[in-house]
JSON list of C-alpha atoms in Angstrom, two decimals:
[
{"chain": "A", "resi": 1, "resn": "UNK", "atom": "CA", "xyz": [73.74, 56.20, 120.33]},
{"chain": "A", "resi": 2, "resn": "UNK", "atom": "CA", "xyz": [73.61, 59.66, 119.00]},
{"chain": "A", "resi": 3, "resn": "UNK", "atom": "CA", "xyz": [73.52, 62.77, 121.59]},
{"chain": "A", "resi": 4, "resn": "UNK", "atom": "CA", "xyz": [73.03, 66.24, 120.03]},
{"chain": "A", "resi": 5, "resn": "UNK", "atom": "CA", "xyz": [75.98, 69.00, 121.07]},
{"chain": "A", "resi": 6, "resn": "UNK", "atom": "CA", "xyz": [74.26, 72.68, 121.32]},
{"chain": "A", "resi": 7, "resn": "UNK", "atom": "CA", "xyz": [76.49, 75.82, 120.41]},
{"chain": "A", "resi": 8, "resn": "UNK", "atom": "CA", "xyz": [76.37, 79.29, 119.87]},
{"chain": "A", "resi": 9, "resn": "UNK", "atom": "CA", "xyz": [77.87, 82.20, 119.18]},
{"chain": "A", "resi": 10, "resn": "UNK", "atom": "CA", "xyz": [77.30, 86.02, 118.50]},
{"chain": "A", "resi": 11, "resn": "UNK", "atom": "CA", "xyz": [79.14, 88.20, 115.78]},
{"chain": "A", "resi": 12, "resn": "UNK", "atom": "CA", "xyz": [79.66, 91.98, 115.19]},
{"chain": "A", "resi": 13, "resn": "UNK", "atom": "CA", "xyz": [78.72, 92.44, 111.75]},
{"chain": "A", "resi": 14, "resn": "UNK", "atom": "CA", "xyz": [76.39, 90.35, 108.48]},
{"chain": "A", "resi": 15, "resn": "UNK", "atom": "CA", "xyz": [80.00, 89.95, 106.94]},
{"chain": "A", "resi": 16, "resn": "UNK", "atom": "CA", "xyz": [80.88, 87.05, 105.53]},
{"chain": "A", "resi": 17, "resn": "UNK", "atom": "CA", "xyz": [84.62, 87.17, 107.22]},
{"chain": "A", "resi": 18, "resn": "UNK", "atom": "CA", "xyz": [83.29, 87.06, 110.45]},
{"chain": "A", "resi": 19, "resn": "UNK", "atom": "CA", "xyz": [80.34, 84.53, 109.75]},
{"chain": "A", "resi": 20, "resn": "UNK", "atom": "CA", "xyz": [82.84, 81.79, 108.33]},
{"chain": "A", "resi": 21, "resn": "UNK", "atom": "CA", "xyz": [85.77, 83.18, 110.70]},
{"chain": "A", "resi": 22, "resn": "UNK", "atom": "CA", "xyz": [83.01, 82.72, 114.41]},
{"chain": "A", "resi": 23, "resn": "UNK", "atom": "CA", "xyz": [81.37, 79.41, 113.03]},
{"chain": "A", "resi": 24, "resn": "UNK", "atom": "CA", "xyz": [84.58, 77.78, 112.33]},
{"chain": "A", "resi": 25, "resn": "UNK", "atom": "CA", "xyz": [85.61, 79.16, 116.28]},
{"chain": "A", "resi": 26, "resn": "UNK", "atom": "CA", "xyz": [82.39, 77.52, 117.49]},
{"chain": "A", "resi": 27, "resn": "UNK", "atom": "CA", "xyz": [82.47, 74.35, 115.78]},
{"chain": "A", "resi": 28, "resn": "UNK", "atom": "CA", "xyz": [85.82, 73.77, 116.30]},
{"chain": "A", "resi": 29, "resn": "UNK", "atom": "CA", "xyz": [85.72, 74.34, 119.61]},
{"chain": "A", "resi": 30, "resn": "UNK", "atom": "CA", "xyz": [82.38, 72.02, 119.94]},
{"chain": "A", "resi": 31, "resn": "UNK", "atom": "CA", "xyz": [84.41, 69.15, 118.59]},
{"chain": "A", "resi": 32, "resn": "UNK", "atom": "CA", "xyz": [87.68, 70.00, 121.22]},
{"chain": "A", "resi": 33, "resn": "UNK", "atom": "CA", "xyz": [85.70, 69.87, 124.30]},
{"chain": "A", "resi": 34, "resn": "UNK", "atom": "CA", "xyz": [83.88, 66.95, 123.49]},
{"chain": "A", "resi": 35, "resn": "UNK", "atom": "CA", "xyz": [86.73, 65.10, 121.38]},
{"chain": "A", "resi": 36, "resn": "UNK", "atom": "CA", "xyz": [84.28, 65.13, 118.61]},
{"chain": "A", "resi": 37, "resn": "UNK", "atom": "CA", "xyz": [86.28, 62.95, 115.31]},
{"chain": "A", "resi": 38, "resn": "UNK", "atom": "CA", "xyz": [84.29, 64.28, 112.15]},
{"chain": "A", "resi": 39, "resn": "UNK", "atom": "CA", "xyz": [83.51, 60.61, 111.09]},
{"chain": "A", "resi": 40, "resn": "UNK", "atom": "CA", "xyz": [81.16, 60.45, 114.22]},
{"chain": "A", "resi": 41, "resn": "UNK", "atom": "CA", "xyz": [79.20, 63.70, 113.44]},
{"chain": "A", "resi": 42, "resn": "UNK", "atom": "CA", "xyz": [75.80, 62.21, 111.76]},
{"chain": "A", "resi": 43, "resn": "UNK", "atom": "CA", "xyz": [74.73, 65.97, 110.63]},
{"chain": "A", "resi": 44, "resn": "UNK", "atom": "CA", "xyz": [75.25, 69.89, 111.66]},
{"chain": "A", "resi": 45, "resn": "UNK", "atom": "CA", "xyz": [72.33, 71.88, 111.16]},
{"chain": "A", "resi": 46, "resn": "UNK", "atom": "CA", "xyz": [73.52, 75.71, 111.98]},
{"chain": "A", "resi": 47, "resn": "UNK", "atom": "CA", "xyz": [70.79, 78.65, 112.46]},
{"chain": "A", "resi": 48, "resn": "UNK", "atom": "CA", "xyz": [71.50, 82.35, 111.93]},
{"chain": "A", "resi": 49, "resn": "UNK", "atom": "CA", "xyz": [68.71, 85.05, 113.49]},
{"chain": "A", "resi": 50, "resn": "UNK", "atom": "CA", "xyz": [67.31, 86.65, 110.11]},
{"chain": "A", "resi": 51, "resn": "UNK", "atom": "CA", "xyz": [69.86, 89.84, 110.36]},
{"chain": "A", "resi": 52, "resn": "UNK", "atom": "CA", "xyz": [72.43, 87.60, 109.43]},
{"chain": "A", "resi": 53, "resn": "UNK", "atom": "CA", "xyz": [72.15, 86.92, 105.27]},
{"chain": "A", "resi": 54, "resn": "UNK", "atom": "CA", "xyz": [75.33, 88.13, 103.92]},
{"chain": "A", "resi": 55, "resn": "UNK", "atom": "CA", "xyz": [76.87, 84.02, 103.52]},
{"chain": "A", "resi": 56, "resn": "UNK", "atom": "CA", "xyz": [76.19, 80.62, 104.46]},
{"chain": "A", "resi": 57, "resn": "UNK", "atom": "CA", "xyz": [77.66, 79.60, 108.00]},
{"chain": "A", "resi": 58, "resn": "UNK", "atom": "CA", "xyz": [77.30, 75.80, 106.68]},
{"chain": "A", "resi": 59, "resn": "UNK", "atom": "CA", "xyz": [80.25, 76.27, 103.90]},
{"chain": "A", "resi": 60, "resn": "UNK", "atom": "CA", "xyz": [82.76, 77.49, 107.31]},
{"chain": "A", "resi": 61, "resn": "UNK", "atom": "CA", "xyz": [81.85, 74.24, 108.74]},
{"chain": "A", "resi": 62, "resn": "UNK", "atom": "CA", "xyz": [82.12, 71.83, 105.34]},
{"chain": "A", "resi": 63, "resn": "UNK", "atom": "CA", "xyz": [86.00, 74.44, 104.62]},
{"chain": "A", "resi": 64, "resn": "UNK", "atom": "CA", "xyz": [87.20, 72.77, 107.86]},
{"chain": "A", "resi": 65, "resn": "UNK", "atom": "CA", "xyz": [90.08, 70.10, 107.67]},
{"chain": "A", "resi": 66, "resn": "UNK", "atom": "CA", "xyz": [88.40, 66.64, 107.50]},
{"chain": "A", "resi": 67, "resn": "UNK", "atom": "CA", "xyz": [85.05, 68.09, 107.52]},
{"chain": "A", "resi": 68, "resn": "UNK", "atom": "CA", "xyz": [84.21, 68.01, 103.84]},
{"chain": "A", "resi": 69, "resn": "UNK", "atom": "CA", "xyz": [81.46, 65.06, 103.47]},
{"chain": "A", "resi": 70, "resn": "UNK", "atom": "CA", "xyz": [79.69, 65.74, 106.87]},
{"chain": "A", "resi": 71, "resn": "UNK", "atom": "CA", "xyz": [76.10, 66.71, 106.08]},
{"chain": "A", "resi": 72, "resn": "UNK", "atom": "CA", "xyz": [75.33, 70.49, 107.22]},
{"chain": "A", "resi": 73, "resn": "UNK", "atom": "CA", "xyz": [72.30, 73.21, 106.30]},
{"chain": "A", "resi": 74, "resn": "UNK", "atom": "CA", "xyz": [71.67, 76.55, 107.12]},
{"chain": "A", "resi": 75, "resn": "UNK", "atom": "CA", "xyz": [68.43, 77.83, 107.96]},
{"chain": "A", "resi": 76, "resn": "UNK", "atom": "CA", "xyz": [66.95, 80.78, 110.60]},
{"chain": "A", "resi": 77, "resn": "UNK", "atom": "CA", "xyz": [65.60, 81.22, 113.54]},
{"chain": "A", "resi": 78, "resn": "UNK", "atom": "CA", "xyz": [62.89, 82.44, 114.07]},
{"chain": "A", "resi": 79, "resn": "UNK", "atom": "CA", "xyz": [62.24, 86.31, 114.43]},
{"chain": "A", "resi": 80, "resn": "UNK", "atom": "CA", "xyz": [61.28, 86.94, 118.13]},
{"chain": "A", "resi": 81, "resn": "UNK", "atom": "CA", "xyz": [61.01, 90.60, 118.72]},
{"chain": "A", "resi": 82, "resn": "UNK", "atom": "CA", "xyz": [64.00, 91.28, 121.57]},
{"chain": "A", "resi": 83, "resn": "UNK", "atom": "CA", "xyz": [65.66, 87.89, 120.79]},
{"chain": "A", "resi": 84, "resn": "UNK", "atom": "CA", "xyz": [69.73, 88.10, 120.94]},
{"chain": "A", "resi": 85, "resn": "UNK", "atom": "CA", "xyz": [70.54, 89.95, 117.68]},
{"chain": "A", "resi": 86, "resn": "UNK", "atom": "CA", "xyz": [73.47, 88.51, 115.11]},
{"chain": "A", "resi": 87, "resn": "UNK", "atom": "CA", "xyz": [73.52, 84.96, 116.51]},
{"chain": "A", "resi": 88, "resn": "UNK", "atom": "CA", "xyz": [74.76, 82.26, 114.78]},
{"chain": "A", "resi": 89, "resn": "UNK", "atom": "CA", "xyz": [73.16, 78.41, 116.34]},
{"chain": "A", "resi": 90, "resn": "UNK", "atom": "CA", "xyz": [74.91, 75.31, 116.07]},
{"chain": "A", "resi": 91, "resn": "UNK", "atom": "CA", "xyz": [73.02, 71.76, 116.86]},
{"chain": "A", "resi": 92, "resn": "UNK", "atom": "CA", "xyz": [75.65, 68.95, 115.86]},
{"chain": "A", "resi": 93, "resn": "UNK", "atom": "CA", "xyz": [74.50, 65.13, 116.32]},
{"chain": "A", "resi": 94, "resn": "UNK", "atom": "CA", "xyz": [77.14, 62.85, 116.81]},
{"chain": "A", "resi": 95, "resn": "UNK", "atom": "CA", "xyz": [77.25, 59.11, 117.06]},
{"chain": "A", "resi": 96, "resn": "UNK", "atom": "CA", "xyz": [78.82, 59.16, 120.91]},
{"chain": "A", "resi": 97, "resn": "UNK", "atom": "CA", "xyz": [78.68, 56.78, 124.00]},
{"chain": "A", "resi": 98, "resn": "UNK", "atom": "CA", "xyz": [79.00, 59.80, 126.04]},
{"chain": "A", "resi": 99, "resn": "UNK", "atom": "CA", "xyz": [76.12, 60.18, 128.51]},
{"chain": "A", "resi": 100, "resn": "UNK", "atom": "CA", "xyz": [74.03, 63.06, 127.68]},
{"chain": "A", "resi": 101, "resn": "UNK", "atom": "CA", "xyz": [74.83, 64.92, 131.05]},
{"chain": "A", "resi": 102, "resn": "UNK", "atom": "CA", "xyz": [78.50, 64.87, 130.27]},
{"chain": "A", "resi": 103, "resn": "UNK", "atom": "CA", "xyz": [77.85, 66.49, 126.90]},
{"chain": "A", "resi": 104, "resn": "UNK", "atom": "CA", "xyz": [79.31, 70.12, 126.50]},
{"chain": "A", "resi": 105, "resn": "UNK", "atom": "CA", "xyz": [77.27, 72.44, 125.19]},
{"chain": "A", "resi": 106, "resn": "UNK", "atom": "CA", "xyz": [79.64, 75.46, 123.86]},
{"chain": "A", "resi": 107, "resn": "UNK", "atom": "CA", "xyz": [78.05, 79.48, 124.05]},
{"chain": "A", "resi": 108, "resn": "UNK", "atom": "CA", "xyz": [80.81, 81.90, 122.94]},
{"chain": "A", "resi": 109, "resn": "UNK", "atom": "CA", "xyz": [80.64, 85.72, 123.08]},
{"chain": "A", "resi": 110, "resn": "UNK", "atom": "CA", "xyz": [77.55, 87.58, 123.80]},
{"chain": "A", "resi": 111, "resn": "UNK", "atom": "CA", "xyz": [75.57, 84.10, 123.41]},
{"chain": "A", "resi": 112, "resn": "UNK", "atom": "CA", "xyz": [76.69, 83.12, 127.13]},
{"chain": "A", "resi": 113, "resn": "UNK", "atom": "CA", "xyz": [73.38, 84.96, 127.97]},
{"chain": "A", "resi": 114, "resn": "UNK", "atom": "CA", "xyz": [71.20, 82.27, 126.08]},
{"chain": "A", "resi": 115, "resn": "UNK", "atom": "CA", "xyz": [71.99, 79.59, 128.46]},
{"chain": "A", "resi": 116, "resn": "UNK", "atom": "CA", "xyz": [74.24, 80.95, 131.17]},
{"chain": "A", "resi": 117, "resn": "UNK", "atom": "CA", "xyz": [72.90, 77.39, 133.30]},
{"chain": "A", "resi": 118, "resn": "UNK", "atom": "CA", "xyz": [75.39, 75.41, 130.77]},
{"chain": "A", "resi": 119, "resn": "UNK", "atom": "CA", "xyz": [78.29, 77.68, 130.09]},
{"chain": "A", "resi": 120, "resn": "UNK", "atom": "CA", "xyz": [81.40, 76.77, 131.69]},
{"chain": "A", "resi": 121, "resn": "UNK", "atom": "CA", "xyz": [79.66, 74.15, 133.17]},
{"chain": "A", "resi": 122, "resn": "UNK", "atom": "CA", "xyz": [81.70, 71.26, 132.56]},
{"chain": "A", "resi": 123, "resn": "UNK", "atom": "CA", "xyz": [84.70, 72.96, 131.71]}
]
């Protein structure tokens, strides 16, 4: 069965230190709470708002230990006028047998406010 994990997180500034630096944070701690193994991650699709353009978030995920061969793409979001500004998305679907309301979705700095109904929910 495969179960998609939600993440997100918000950064300071379009540099590419903190865009590979956060999305590593995020995805790594995506995989933790759920005891994620990278062989059981089908694909990791990751989503920047459109003021983020400076590198590609996928390339922090693919430059983690073990994570080299799991498929990943960038793409944006799209551009809502007052949508949470400098927010990187993360929508990982992994081959699990966990049932989908014991899933942990993972929101990280100011992206607590996109779903404040899952953060720290099961945690």
């Amino acid at each position: 069965m495969i179960r998609g994990i939600r993440g997100a997180i918000t950064i300071e500034s379009n540099t590419p230190e903190l865009i590979y630096s956060e999305t590593e944070r995020l995805v790594k701690e995506m995989a933790r709470v759920n005891k994620i193994d990278p062989e059981d991650i089908a694909s990791v699709i990751v989503t920047t708002t459109p003021d983020i353009n400076s590198a590609f978030p996928a390339k922090a995920v693919r430059s983690i230990e073990g994570w080299k061969y799991v498929p990943t793409m960038c793409t944006h979001e799209m551009n809502v006028p007052g949508s949470l500004p400098l927010c990187i998305r993360v929508l990982m679907h992994v081959n699990t047998t966990v049932p989908q309301k014991d899933i942990q979705h993972v929101y990280l700095n100011d992206a607590v406010t996109l779903r404040p109904d899952l953060v720290n929910e099961n945690r």
